[in-house]
Every structure is written in structure tokens, then in C-alpha cells.
Short mmCIF file of C-alpha atoms and ligand atoms in Angstrom, two decimals:
data_model
loop_
_atom_site.label_atom_id
_atom_site.label_comp_id
_atom_site.label_asym_id
_atom_site.label_seq_id
_atom_site.Cartn_x
_atom_site.Cartn_y
_atom_site.Cartn_z
CA MET A 235 101.02 96.20 64.68
CA THR A 236 104.56 96.03 66.02
CA PRO A 237 106.24 99.40 66.45
CA ASP A 238 109.94 99.98 66.13
CA LEU A 239 111.30 97.86 68.90
CA ALA A 240 114.32 99.07 70.84
CA PRO A 241 117.51 97.60 69.30
CA GLU A 242 118.23 95.79 72.58
CA THR A 243 114.78 94.13 72.46
CA ARG A 244 115.37 92.97 68.88
CA ALA A 245 118.79 91.61 69.78
CA PHE A 246 117.39 89.85 72.85
CA LEU A 247 114.58 88.18 70.88
CA ALA A 248 117.03 87.06 68.17
CA ARG A 249 119.23 85.22 70.67
CA ARG A 250 119.25 81.49 71.13
CA HIS A 251 118.52 81.59 74.84
CA ALA A 252 120.27 79.33 77.30
CA LEU A 253 119.75 78.71 81.01
CA TYR A 254 121.31 81.14 83.45
CA VAL A 255 123.42 79.33 86.05
CA ASP A 256 126.35 80.48 88.18
CA GLY A 257 126.36 83.99 86.76
CA ALA A 258 126.41 83.03 83.08
CA ALA A 259 124.34 81.69 80.21
CA GLN A 260 124.79 77.90 80.09
CA PRO A 261 123.38 75.38 77.63
CA PRO A 262 120.97 72.79 79.02
CA ALA A 263 122.12 69.20 79.53
CA ARG A 264 120.02 68.13 76.53
CA PRO A 265 119.72 70.54 73.60
CA ALA A 266 115.92 70.90 73.51
CA THR A 267 114.24 74.23 72.83
CA LEU A 268 110.74 75.66 73.02
CA GLU A 269 109.29 78.34 70.77
CA VAL A 270 108.09 81.51 72.49
CA THR A 271 105.07 83.03 70.78
CA ASP A 272 103.29 86.38 70.71
CA PRO A 273 99.71 85.75 71.85
CA ALA A 274 98.45 88.68 69.74
CA THR A 275 99.45 86.84 66.55
CA GLY A 276 100.24 83.28 67.59
CA LEU A 277 103.58 83.70 65.79
CA PRO A 278 107.02 82.82 67.19
CA ILE A 279 109.15 85.65 68.57
CA SER A 280 112.04 83.79 70.20
CA SER A 281 112.98 80.46 71.74
CA ILE A 282 114.14 79.20 75.12
CA ALA A 283 116.12 76.22 76.35
CA LEU A 284 114.17 73.40 77.97
CA GLY A 285 115.94 72.69 81.24
CA GLU A 286 115.35 69.38 83.02
CA ALA A 287 116.16 67.65 86.29
CA ALA A 288 119.92 67.54 85.57
CA ASP A 289 119.91 71.30 84.96
CA VAL A 290 117.98 71.91 88.16
CA ASP A 291 120.64 69.85 90.01
CA ARG A 292 123.37 72.04 88.57
CA ALA A 293 121.54 75.27 89.42
CA VAL A 294 120.74 74.14 92.98
CA ALA A 295 124.40 73.18 93.51
CA ALA A 296 125.47 76.64 92.30
CA ALA A 297 122.93 78.28 94.62
CA ARG A 298 124.19 76.19 97.57
CA ARG A 299 127.82 77.17 96.92
CA ALA A 300 126.86 80.84 96.62
CA LEU A 301 124.80 80.70 99.84
CA HIS A 302 127.81 79.66 101.87
CA GLY A 303 130.21 81.68 99.75
CA PRO A 304 130.48 85.36 98.86
CA TRP A 305 126.82 86.20 99.41
CA SER A 306 126.97 85.30 103.10
CA ARG A 307 130.05 87.44 103.67
CA LEU A 308 128.64 90.74 102.44
CA THR A 309 127.70 93.42 104.93
CA ALA A 310 124.11 94.63 105.01
CA ASP A 311 125.24 97.86 103.41
CA GLU A 312 126.95 96.02 100.57
CA ARG A 313 123.85 93.91 99.91
CA THR A 314 121.66 97.04 99.99
CA ARG A 315 123.88 98.76 97.44
CA ILE A 316 123.71 95.76 95.11
CA LEU A 317 119.90 95.65 95.29
CA LEU A 318 119.69 99.40 94.66
CA GLU A 319 121.98 99.02 91.63
CA PHE A 320 119.81 96.11 90.39
CA SER A 321 116.79 98.39 90.77
CA ARG A 322 118.54 101.16 88.83
CA LEU A 323 119.38 98.77 85.99
CA CYS A 324 115.75 97.60 85.84
CA ASP A 325 114.68 101.23 85.46
CA ALA A 326 117.28 101.77 82.76
CA ARG A 327 115.85 98.79 80.84
CA ALA A 328 112.19 99.75 81.38
CA ARG A 329 111.56 100.00 77.65
CA GLN A 330 112.95 96.52 77.02
CA PHE A 331 110.88 95.00 79.85
CA THR A 332 107.79 96.77 78.50
CA GLU A 333 108.33 95.51 74.96
CA LEU A 334 109.03 91.97 76.14
CA ALA A 335 105.85 91.98 78.24
CA VAL A 336 103.72 93.12 75.30
CA LEU A 337 105.20 90.50 72.99
CA ASP A 338 105.64 87.62 75.41
CA ASN A 339 102.59 88.01 77.70
CA GLY A 340 100.26 89.98 75.46
CA MET A 341 100.05 92.83 77.97
CA PRO A 342 98.46 96.06 76.78
CA ARG A 343 101.35 98.52 76.63
CA ALA A 344 99.98 100.73 79.43
CA ILE A 345 100.00 97.79 81.86
CA ALA A 346 103.46 96.70 80.77
CA GLU A 347 104.70 100.26 81.25
CA SER A 348 103.49 100.29 84.84
CA THR A 349 104.87 96.82 85.65
CA ALA A 350 108.49 97.76 84.92
CA PRO A 351 108.67 100.62 87.48
CA PHE A 352 106.79 98.45 89.96
CA CYS A 353 109.67 95.94 89.79
CA SER A 354 112.34 98.50 90.51
CA GLN A 355 110.24 100.01 93.29
CA PHE A 356 109.84 96.55 94.81
CA LEU A 357 113.61 96.06 94.78
CA ARG A 358 114.18 99.45 96.42
CA TYR A 359 111.63 98.63 99.09
CA TYR A 360 113.37 95.36 100.01
CA ALA A 361 116.82 96.97 99.70
CA GLY A 362 115.69 99.12 102.62
CA TRP A 363 114.92 96.04 104.71
CA VAL A 364 118.40 94.50 104.45
CA SER A 365 119.83 96.69 107.20
CA LYS A 366 116.76 96.19 109.42
CA ILE A 367 116.96 92.40 109.67
CA ALA A 368 117.74 91.86 113.34
CA GLY A 369 117.07 89.46 116.20
CA ARG A 370 116.07 90.37 119.75
CA THR A 371 117.72 90.26 123.15
CA LEU A 372 115.54 88.15 125.46
CA PRO A 373 115.14 88.24 129.25
CA SER A 374 115.87 84.54 129.71
CA ALA A 375 116.67 83.49 133.27
CA GLY A 376 117.11 79.79 132.59
CA MET A 377 119.30 77.44 134.60
CA GLY A 378 119.09 79.56 137.75
CA LYS A 379 121.21 82.30 136.21
CA ARG A 380 120.77 85.91 137.31
CA PRO A 381 120.92 89.01 135.09
CA GLY A 382 124.46 89.43 133.84
CA GLU A 383 125.19 85.71 134.08
CA LEU A 384 123.42 84.69 130.89
CA GLN A 385 122.90 86.20 127.49
CA ALA A 386 119.92 85.11 125.39
CA TYR A 387 119.12 86.44 121.96
CA THR A 388 117.83 85.50 118.54
CA LEU A 389 119.55 85.59 115.16
CA ARG A 390 117.62 85.97 111.90
CA GLU A 391 119.15 83.83 109.18
CA PRO A 392 118.29 83.28 105.51
CA VAL A 393 116.22 80.10 105.02
CA GLY A 394 118.77 78.99 102.41
CA VAL A 395 118.33 77.94 98.80
CA VAL A 396 114.95 79.02 97.42
CA GLY A 397 113.15 77.47 94.46
CA ALA A 398 110.82 80.04 92.86
CA ILE A 399 108.13 78.87 90.43
CA THR A 400 106.07 81.58 88.76
CA PRO A 401 103.11 82.09 86.37
CA TRP A 402 102.97 83.93 83.07
CA ASN A 403 100.36 86.59 83.79
CA TYR A 404 102.67 89.35 85.08
CA SER A 405 105.86 87.31 84.45
CA PHE A 406 108.70 89.55 85.66
CA GLY A 407 106.34 91.32 88.08
CA MET A 408 105.57 87.95 89.70
CA GLU A 409 109.21 86.92 89.62
CA MET A 410 110.31 90.09 91.40
CA LEU A 411 107.91 89.32 94.29
CA LYS A 412 110.23 86.41 95.07
CA ILE A 413 113.63 87.65 93.89
CA ALA A 414 113.66 90.90 95.91
CA PRO A 415 112.79 89.56 99.39
CA ALA A 416 114.88 86.39 98.87
CA LEU A 417 117.99 88.43 98.01
CA ALA A 418 117.27 90.94 100.77
CA ALA A 419 117.14 88.11 103.32
CA GLY A 420 120.45 86.70 102.07
CA CYS A 421 118.98 83.64 100.35
CA THR A 422 120.05 82.32 96.96
CA LEU A 423 117.54 81.16 94.40
CA VAL A 424 116.71 79.06 91.38
CA LEU A 425 113.81 80.50 89.37
CA LYS A 426 111.64 78.41 87.02
CA PRO A 427 109.60 80.99 85.09
CA ALA A 428 106.40 80.11 83.23
CA GLU A 429 106.99 78.45 79.86
CA GLN A 430 104.52 80.83 78.21
CA ALA A 431 106.28 84.06 79.24
CA PRO A 432 109.86 83.12 80.15
CA LEU A 433 111.95 85.84 78.51
CA ALA A 434 112.07 88.63 81.08
CA ALA A 435 113.40 86.24 83.76
CA LEU A 436 116.58 85.78 81.72
CA LEU A 437 117.01 89.53 81.41
CA LEU A 438 116.51 89.95 85.17
CA ALA A 439 119.26 87.39 85.86
CA GLU A 440 121.69 89.20 83.56
CA LEU A 441 120.95 92.55 85.20
CA ALA A 442 121.42 91.03 88.66
CA THR A 443 124.92 89.90 87.68
CA GLU A 444 125.66 93.31 86.18
CA ALA A 445 124.52 94.90 89.46
CA GLY A 446 127.05 92.84 91.42
CA VAL A 447 124.95 89.88 92.60
CA PRO A 448 127.63 87.15 92.86
CA PRO A 449 127.49 84.13 90.51
CA GLY A 450 125.15 81.37 91.68
CA VAL A 451 123.00 83.64 93.85
CA PHE A 452 120.23 84.00 91.25
CA ASN A 453 119.84 81.23 88.66
CA VAL A 454 117.15 80.72 86.04
CA VAL A 455 116.17 77.32 84.67
CA THR A 456 113.63 77.78 81.88
CA GLY A 457 111.56 74.74 81.03
CA LEU A 458 108.32 72.93 81.60
CA GLY A 459 106.43 72.66 84.85
CA GLU A 460 106.13 68.87 84.79
CA THR A 461 109.90 68.45 84.34
CA ALA A 462 111.99 71.41 85.50
CA GLY A 463 109.31 72.72 87.90
CA ALA A 464 108.60 69.33 89.44
CA ALA A 465 112.32 68.61 89.86
CA LEU A 466 112.80 71.91 91.68
CA ALA A 467 109.79 71.40 93.95
CA ALA A 468 111.01 67.92 94.96
CA HIS A 469 114.73 68.77 95.17
CA PRO A 470 116.38 67.72 98.45
CA GLY A 471 118.87 70.59 98.13
CA VAL A 472 116.13 73.24 98.12
CA ASP A 473 115.12 74.69 101.49
CA LYS A 474 112.01 76.56 100.44
CA ILE A 475 109.64 76.77 97.48
CA ALA A 476 107.95 80.07 96.71
CA PHE A 477 105.17 79.30 94.25
CA THR A 478 102.64 81.45 92.42
CA GLY A 479 100.19 79.74 90.10
CA SER A 480 97.04 77.67 90.06
CA THR A 481 95.55 75.96 93.09
CA GLU A 482 95.80 72.65 91.24
CA VAL A 483 99.58 72.92 90.74
CA GLY A 484 99.92 74.36 94.25
CA ARG A 485 98.67 71.02 95.59
CA LEU A 486 101.28 69.17 93.53
CA ILE A 487 103.96 71.47 94.95
CA VAL A 488 102.91 70.65 98.51
CA HIS A 489 103.18 66.91 97.79
CA ALA A 490 106.54 67.31 96.06
CA ALA A 491 107.90 69.38 98.95
CA ALA A 492 107.00 66.74 101.52
CA GLY A 493 110.13 64.66 100.79
CA ASN A 494 112.57 66.92 102.61
CA LEU A 495 109.81 68.94 104.33
CA LYS A 496 111.00 72.13 102.71
CA ARG A 497 109.12 75.31 103.52
CA VAL A 498 106.40 76.27 101.09
CA SER A 499 104.64 79.55 100.38
CA LEU A 500 101.79 79.56 97.88
CA GLU A 501 100.01 82.36 96.02
CA LEU A 502 97.18 80.59 94.24
CA GLY A 503 93.93 81.22 92.43
CA GLY A 504 90.93 83.31 93.33
CA LYS A 505 87.29 84.07 92.64
CA SER A 506 87.10 87.40 94.37
CA PRO A 507 83.85 89.13 95.36
CA VAL A 508 82.95 92.74 94.59
CA VAL A 509 80.03 93.89 96.79
CA VAL A 510 78.16 97.03 95.77
CA PHE A 511 75.80 98.73 98.24
CA PRO A 512 73.00 101.03 97.12
CA ASP A 513 74.70 104.12 98.57
CA ALA A 514 77.87 103.59 96.49
CA ASP A 515 79.17 106.38 94.25
CA LEU A 516 78.33 104.63 90.99
CA ALA A 517 80.36 107.06 88.86
CA GLN A 518 83.41 105.64 90.65
CA ALA A 519 82.12 102.12 91.25
CA ILE A 520 81.12 101.18 87.68
CA PRO A 521 84.58 101.68 86.10
CA GLY A 522 86.09 100.20 89.26
CA ILE A 523 84.01 97.03 88.93
CA ALA A 524 84.75 96.74 85.21
CA MET A 525 88.49 97.08 85.70
CA ALA A 526 88.42 94.66 88.65
CA GLY A 527 87.09 92.06 86.21
CA PHE A 528 88.80 92.99 82.96
CA LEU A 529 92.30 94.19 83.87
CA LEU A 530 94.84 92.19 81.87
CA GLN A 531 91.95 90.34 80.19
CA GLY A 532 90.88 89.02 83.60
CA GLN A 533 94.11 86.99 83.84
CA ASN A 534 94.52 88.19 87.36
CA CYS A 535 94.57 86.15 90.53
CA VAL A 536 92.69 89.02 92.22
CA CYS A 537 90.14 89.32 89.39
CA GLY A 538 86.80 90.59 90.74
CA SER A 539 84.84 87.95 88.85
CA ARG A 540 81.87 87.58 91.23
CA VAL A 541 79.94 90.84 91.54
CA PHE A 542 77.16 91.22 94.12
CA VAL A 543 74.91 94.26 93.69
CA HIS A 544 72.01 95.45 95.78
CA GLU A 545 68.83 94.80 93.80
CA LYS A 546 67.86 98.51 93.85
CA ILE A 547 70.85 99.48 91.71
CA ALA A 548 71.48 96.13 90.00
CA ARG A 549 70.21 97.16 86.61
CA GLU A 550 72.07 100.47 86.55
CA VAL A 551 75.33 98.80 87.61
CA ALA A 552 75.02 95.89 85.17
CA GLU A 553 74.25 98.18 82.25
CA GLY A 554 77.03 100.57 83.28
CA VAL A 555 79.61 97.77 83.44
CA ALA A 556 78.39 96.35 80.11
CA ALA A 557 78.64 99.80 78.47
CA PHE A 558 82.18 100.17 79.85
CA ALA A 559 83.03 96.74 78.41
CA ARG A 560 81.68 97.64 74.95
CA ASN A 561 83.91 100.72 74.92
CA MET A 562 87.12 98.87 75.74
CA ALA A 563 89.39 98.81 72.69
CA ILE A 564 90.48 95.26 71.91
CA GLY A 565 93.77 94.72 70.14
CA GLY A 566 97.44 93.88 70.26
CA GLY A 567 99.30 95.48 73.15
CA PHE A 568 101.12 97.92 70.88
CA GLU A 569 97.96 99.20 69.17
CA PRO A 570 97.23 102.69 70.54
CA GLY A 571 94.48 102.77 73.14
CA THR A 572 94.28 99.00 73.62
CA MET A 573 92.58 98.11 76.89
CA ILE A 574 91.94 94.41 76.19
CA GLY A 575 94.87 92.47 74.75
CA PRO A 576 95.01 88.79 73.86
CA VAL A 577 94.82 86.05 76.47
CA ILE A 578 97.97 84.01 76.82
CA SER A 579 97.31 81.05 74.51
CA ARG A 580 94.91 79.25 72.24
CA GLU A 581 94.28 76.71 75.04
CA GLN A 582 93.38 79.50 77.45
CA ARG A 583 91.08 81.19 74.90
CA ASP A 584 89.36 77.85 74.25
CA ARG A 585 88.99 77.19 77.98
CA ILE A 586 87.34 80.59 78.48
CA GLU A 587 84.96 79.79 75.62
CA ARG A 588 84.06 76.43 77.14
CA LEU A 589 83.30 77.99 80.53
CA VAL A 590 81.32 80.85 78.98
CA ALA A 591 79.28 78.33 76.97
CA THR A 592 77.92 76.86 80.23
CA ALA A 593 76.45 80.16 81.39
CA GLN A 594 73.27 80.55 79.34
CA PRO A 595 72.17 76.89 79.58
CA GLU A 596 72.60 77.23 83.36
CA GLY A 597 70.31 80.29 83.33
CA ALA A 598 72.59 83.34 83.19
CA ARG A 599 71.75 86.26 80.89
CA LEU A 600 74.46 87.59 78.56
CA LEU A 601 74.60 91.40 78.56
CA THR A 602 77.66 91.85 76.40
CA GLY A 603 80.67 90.01 74.96
CA GLY A 604 80.96 86.24 74.89
CA ARG A 605 82.79 85.88 71.56
CA ARG A 606 86.17 86.03 69.88
CA PRO A 607 86.43 89.44 68.22
CA ARG A 608 88.95 88.19 65.64
CA GLU A 609 90.46 84.90 64.54
CA ALA A 610 94.17 85.78 64.46
CA GLY A 611 95.66 85.83 67.97
CA TRP A 612 93.99 84.69 71.18
CA PHE A 613 91.39 87.38 71.83
CA PHE A 614 88.16 87.23 73.82
CA GLU A 615 85.63 90.01 74.36
CA PRO A 616 85.03 91.46 77.81
CA THR A 617 81.90 89.66 78.91
CA VAL A 618 79.14 90.43 81.43
CA PHE A 619 76.48 88.01 82.68
CA THR A 620 73.56 88.89 84.96
CA ASP A 621 70.95 86.70 86.66
CA CYS A 622 73.76 84.54 88.04
CA ARG A 623 73.34 82.07 90.89
CA PRO A 624 75.89 80.65 93.33
CA ASP A 625 75.87 77.15 91.81
CA MET A 626 76.67 78.20 88.23
CA THR A 627 79.93 77.08 86.66
CA ILE A 628 81.01 80.65 85.82
CA VAL A 629 80.43 81.63 89.46
CA ARG A 630 82.40 78.71 90.91
CA GLU A 631 85.36 78.21 88.52
CA GLU A 632 88.31 80.55 88.22
CA ILE A 633 88.00 81.50 84.52
CA PHE A 634 91.18 83.60 84.23
CA GLY A 635 89.53 85.52 81.41
CA PRO A 636 87.51 88.77 81.05
CA VAL A 637 84.21 87.47 82.44
CA ILE A 638 82.08 89.13 85.15
CA ALA A 639 79.15 87.25 86.73
CA ILE A 640 76.63 89.49 88.51
CA GLN A 641 74.38 88.35 91.37
CA THR A 642 72.07 90.49 93.46
CA PHE A 643 71.26 90.82 97.15
CA ALA A 644 68.32 92.33 99.00
CA ASP A 645 68.20 94.48 102.13
CA GLY A 646 69.29 92.34 105.01
CA ASP A 647 71.96 91.85 107.54
CA LEU A 648 75.56 92.19 106.49
CA GLU A 649 76.45 88.72 107.71
CA ALA A 650 74.12 87.16 105.15
CA ILE A 651 75.58 89.35 102.38
CA ALA A 652 79.12 88.44 103.43
CA ALA A 653 78.17 84.75 103.50
CA GLN A 654 77.23 85.06 99.80
CA ALA A 655 80.53 86.80 99.09
CA ASN A 656 82.44 84.08 100.98
CA ASP A 657 80.70 81.21 99.19
CA THR A 658 83.83 80.02 97.35
CA VAL A 659 86.83 77.81 98.12
CA TYR A 660 89.11 80.81 97.53
CA GLY A 661 89.94 83.82 99.71
CA LEU A 662 92.39 86.08 97.93
CA SER A 663 90.85 89.52 97.46
CA GLY A 664 87.58 91.37 97.68
CA SER A 665 86.10 94.83 97.57
CA VAL A 666 83.16 96.72 99.05
CA TRP A 667 81.64 99.78 97.43
CA THR A 668 79.77 102.09 99.82
CA ARG A 669 79.84 105.58 101.30
CA ASP A 670 78.79 104.32 104.72
CA LEU A 671 81.65 103.92 107.21
CA ALA A 672 79.85 101.37 109.38
CA THR A 673 79.01 99.16 106.38
CA ALA A 674 82.59 99.45 105.15
CA HIS A 675 84.24 98.52 108.45
CA ARG A 676 81.86 95.68 109.18
CA MET A 677 82.17 94.16 105.70
CA VAL A 678 85.97 94.42 105.84
CA ARG A 679 85.90 92.15 108.90
CA LEU A 680 83.32 89.76 107.47
CA ILE A 681 84.96 89.07 104.10
CA ASP A 682 87.28 86.06 104.29
CA ALA A 683 90.19 87.18 102.11
CA GLY A 684 93.82 88.20 102.44
CA GLN A 685 93.02 91.63 101.06
CA VAL A 686 89.89 93.80 101.09
CA GLY A 687 89.45 97.19 99.44
CA VAL A 688 86.77 99.78 100.10
CA ASN A 689 85.89 101.76 96.97
CA VAL A 690 88.95 100.23 95.32
CA HIS A 691 89.65 96.68 94.16
CA ALA A 692 93.00 94.99 94.77
CA ALA A 693 95.22 97.97 95.56
CA MET A 694 98.81 96.71 95.50
CA ASP A 695 101.83 98.32 97.12
CA PRO A 696 105.21 96.91 98.17
CA THR A 697 104.40 97.80 101.79
CA MET A 698 101.04 95.98 101.88
CA PRO A 699 101.02 92.23 102.67
CA PHE A 700 99.42 90.21 99.91
CA GLY A 701 98.24 86.59 99.86
CA GLY A 702 95.29 84.30 100.21
CA ASN A 703 93.16 82.47 102.73
CA ARG A 704 91.77 78.97 102.22
CA GLN A 705 92.62 77.55 98.76
CA SER A 706 94.12 80.85 97.64
CA GLY A 707 97.37 80.05 99.37
CA TRP A 708 99.77 79.95 102.30
CA GLY A 709 101.65 82.97 103.54
CA ARG A 710 101.89 86.62 102.56
CA GLU A 711 104.19 88.27 100.08
CA PHE A 712 104.95 92.04 99.99
CA GLY A 713 105.83 94.08 103.05
CA GLU A 714 107.56 92.85 106.17
CA GLU A 715 105.59 89.58 105.99
CA GLY A 716 107.10 88.96 102.56
CA LEU A 717 110.59 89.19 104.03
CA GLU A 718 109.67 86.81 106.87
CA LEU A 719 109.05 84.04 104.30
CA TYR A 720 112.80 84.01 103.61
CA LEU A 721 114.09 84.19 107.21
CA LYS A 722 114.41 81.66 110.01
CA THR A 723 115.13 82.28 113.68
CA LYS A 724 117.93 80.84 115.79
CA ALA A 725 117.67 81.11 119.59
CA VAL A 726 121.07 81.57 121.26
CA THR A 727 121.91 81.16 124.97
CA ILE A 728 125.37 81.98 126.32
CA THR A 729 126.47 81.38 129.88
CA TRP A 730 129.82 82.01 131.47
P1 LIG B 212 100.13 77.15 86.66
O1 LIG B 212 99.70 76.37 85.50
O2 LIG B 212 99.83 76.65 88.02
O3 LIG B 212 101.70 77.33 86.48
C1 LIG B 212 102.47 78.09 87.39
C2 LIG B 212 103.91 77.62 87.32
O4 LIG B 212 104.01 76.28 87.82
C3 LIG B 212 104.48 77.59 85.90
O5 LIG B 212 105.83 77.98 85.94
C4 LIG B 212 104.33 76.13 85.55
O6 LIG B 212 105.17 75.70 84.51
C5 LIG B 212 104.67 75.48 86.86
N1 LIG B 212 104.23 74.08 86.99
C6 LIG B 212 103.25 73.44 86.30
N2 LIG B 212 103.16 72.15 86.70
C7 LIG B 212 104.09 71.98 87.66
C8 LIG B 212 104.49 70.88 88.47
N3 LIG B 212 103.90 69.69 88.37
N4 LIG B 212 105.48 71.06 89.36
C9 LIG B 212 106.09 72.25 89.48
N5 LIG B 212 105.77 73.33 88.75
C10 LIG B 212 104.78 73.20 87.85
O7 LIG B 212 99.57 78.63 86.59
P2 LIG B 212 99.53 79.61 85.35
O8 LIG B 212 98.59 79.04 84.34
O9 LIG B 212 100.91 79.95 84.90
O10 LIG B 212 98.94 80.92 86.01
C11 LIG B 212 97.57 81.06 86.28
C12 LIG B 212 97.25 80.73 87.72
O11 LIG B 212 98.09 81.43 88.61
C13 LIG B 212 95.84 81.15 88.11
O12 LIG B 212 95.21 80.14 88.86
C14 LIG B 212 96.06 82.37 88.97
O13 LIG B 212 95.02 82.66 89.86
C15 LIG B 212 97.33 82.06 89.63
N6 LIG B 212 98.00 83.30 90.07
C16 LIG B 212 98.01 83.59 91.40
C17 LIG B 212 98.59 84.76 91.83
C18 LIG B 212 98.62 85.12 93.30
O14 LIG B 212 99.42 85.95 93.66
N7 LIG B 212 97.80 84.53 94.14
C19 LIG B 212 99.18 85.62 90.92
C20 LIG B 212 99.13 85.29 89.58
C21 LIG B 212 98.54 84.12 89.17
P3 LIG B 212 104.64 75.81 82.98
O15 LIG B 212 104.73 77.22 82.63
O16 LIG B 212 105.56 74.95 82.20
O17 LIG B 212 103.24 75.28 82.97
MG1 LIG B 213 104.52 84.01 75.18
#
């Protein structure tokens, strides 16, 4: 069911999209296009241009010119005003962003509606940082100089031209995590959005120009990862790559970046633990656990896919989560009440099915779900397995679908429980459910992840650093740490 779309959404979908370079839509070097489809129906909704290495060259050159041009000459106040105006325009287009996210990503409308204001909030947060970027005066006494005979200080400078490569799951939400701090720091950027949800990136670029971001500061090259993405990651004119996506592609990015030793930040996959102690408030924990696993069909890097429950309450929790799953309305994002939309593609749906098919032969017990609820569109039921063990495929692999695998633990010391929770190559997120302060504080320290919640899973806020340990990534986005990714330090000594 597609409701009446806003006229601007219809017009946007009907366009023959180009690349966005130097402040304007520009055709790609070769006239190839890719169909954009609605995962709820599998039907085409629009098309994008397939940019390639030559287009990346052009966009990087534009970003380089803009870096040394008008963008570097703005005062902090002028840059702040532009980011605030960009934020205002994003708010004004919230309906269009929401509709694009439902159609392009398959987001349930309620999630799409909360992603649009998150983007403008993120921009406002980083707009506030622009005027706080400052070096330090240092008490250097080098070269036998006395106070007053030497001045030593640091300057904070933008790292330069940024290549941003992003995934489809939250599309413009993910893109904004890079755009806002990069612009705040004074960098310029070339964004390669995901091929499967590329549309909102083009709208963001247009709004940036409308807000006063000078031409060339923010460029978008739509296209494939193996061509446009790889060219950007390897480009000698790019100073930093900010990547969000799979751990597998993250490794390729690191190799590609080695040529000119560009900086790299990586937000990668996860297999996050959810640990439930017997004193937890189950009325709060059960929906919390279910949503940790099923939000956005489990297509979440922070997805709480490995649940550990104390054996005393294991049955109650498993049945509670399964009952929650059975009550989740499955449907297209525009259908009223939808909690589970489609997954992004047929390939992804098939991959989820393949992984789920390993569970019962390996000894897991299916409590609910496990099937496609309908044939049209790429849907998969929210699925709960119990009797899981650490060596099972569904416990080890990031599924990126709505699948929760439950294991149990017995009374014992917290270090042993945390060791179970940490038994993964990832380290992105985790949560602990308990009313006991000592358990909470100790588990927070023991879980090896970039983010831990107590009685909440994966709380996100622009002020809170976010990123992974181990194979979940390098660096932290959000907050002051997120700005640091786009700044470098120059040490200055002046004698007279
Ligand atoms: P992906 O396949 O790794 O793709 C991510 C981006 O990289 C896409 O734009 C992709 O282009 C591009 N790409 C693919 N191959 C490339 C190459 N050789 N060189 C340069 N770029 C290349 O990930 P995805 O399937 O879109 O997203 C799911 C993954 O992202 C999951 O593993 C998830 O955990 C992770 N994720 C992590 C976070 C986090 O913050 N930690 C957030 C969200 C998602 P194409 O679109 O053309 O393939
Ligand atoms: Mg799509």
C-alpha cells in the first residue's frame, strides 16, 4: 500500500538522477544507470547514475579546489550558520526523507519518521562545535628560551578531502554521521552512498547547496562499491576514508587506503550480547530484548542478536520474546502499525534463510518465526531460537536479519558470564539487564564493546561516542570524538 506521496517525493522519484559534483547535478562519464527498487514489492521506483573511477576523479578534484577555496575562508560563525540552515532545510523536508526511506530502504514509517529529525539534530549538534575547535598554548621552553621569548601552540586543521562510503540500512542517517562532523571541521567530502538505498544522499547534497555550502564541498558519486567505492578508497587525492559497512569490505578499504596511507575510520559489523540477570524487571526487559534484535528487521549493526539469560528466568524470557515477535505486524513500511518491514533485497532475504536453516540441524530449538510470511517483497518473520551454543552458525555470523539466538548461564562469577558475552570477533554494542547496581557496574567494565547499556540496548545520541572494538571497527563517531576524526594537529613554535 503506497499512500499519497508528497508531490516533491513523486517528482524526485521521477527524475533521471545524475551525480552531484561541484554544486550541481552532473552526468556520469559513461551513461550507465541502475534501477532503484522498493524492497516491499521488488518493483522499481527510480534510477541512479553509475559513477566510476573517472567520476570519482572529478569529484575529488572539485573537493580539493573547494578545500583550499571558499570553504577555508569562512569564519566559524559563517560555517555554523550554514550548518544550521542545512539542518533547518532537512527538517523542512522531513516528509520527503521519510517517504524516500520507506520506499528505498523498506523502513517502517515510524522508524523513518524518527530518522529525519535525528539528522537535523546531528547537524545542529556539530554546528555548535564549529566555534569550539581550538588549539592550545603550550609551556614549551625549548632551545634555552625563557618565558616571553618563545611562543608554542597548536592549531587544529581539517584533515582535508574525505571519502565517505556508507551502507543502506539507515542510508541518510548513516551519511549524516559523516557529513556533519566533516563539514564542521572544515573538510570537504565525496560521498559514495550504498547502491541499494542511494536516493536520500542526492537530496542531502541539494539541500546543502541551498543552505549555502559552497560548490565542491559536498559531492555525491552514486555507483557500485567495487567500482566507485574502490576508486574512492584508493584515491591518492583523498586524505581520509570514513567507512560504515561490513567487516569484510572494511578490510578491503584498509588495503586500498594503504597506497597513500590515508586516514581510515571504520564502523563495521557486530554480534552484540544482551545479558539478562534473574533480578531484571522482565516487563521492561522482554520488549527491550525483542526490539534490540528486531528493530529495522535486525538490519542493525548494534543488533542484540546473542541473548544470554540466567537459567532461572530463561523460559519466561524466551517465551516472552517469542510472544512479542508473534505480535509484531509485518508489512510494507506505509501499512499502518507495521513493526517489521521488508529486508533490503532478495539476496539478503535468501542469505537470512540460509543462515536460519543451519540452526535446527546444529541443535537449536525454533520458538517462533523462521519463514517468509509472503512471497511478494523481501520479508522474513521475526525469529527466536533457544538452546543455542557458542559454536553455532547463527551465534557466530552476523545475520543482519530479525533473528535472536538465546543461550543460558548459571549462577557464577561475572567474569565467566562476561567471557561468554565476549566470545565473538566483534565488539560494537551490548546491554545488561539487572536491578543490581554492583552487577551493572561490574558488567559494564567487563563487556568488550564500544557501547554498553544497562536496562537499555544501544541508546544513541549525538553527544555519545559510538564505534566498535576488535573487528567492529576503528575510531568513534558521534560526540567530540566524532569531530576529532576530521581534525589534525599542527604544533607551532615561534621565537624572536
Ligand atoms: P557493505 O556491503 O560493506 O557496503 C557498505 C558500502 O561499501 C556500500 O556503499 C558498498 O557499495 C561499499 N563497497 C562495497 N564493496 C566495496 C569496495 N570493494 N570498496 C569500496 N567500497 C565498497 O555493507 P552493507 O551491506 O551496505 O551494510 C551492512 C553492513 O554494514 C553490516 O555488516 C553492518 O553491521 C554494517 N553496519 C555497521 C554500522 C556501524 O556503525 N558499525 C552501521 C550500519 C551498518 P554497494 O552499495 O555498491 O555494495
Ligand atoms: Mg532500494
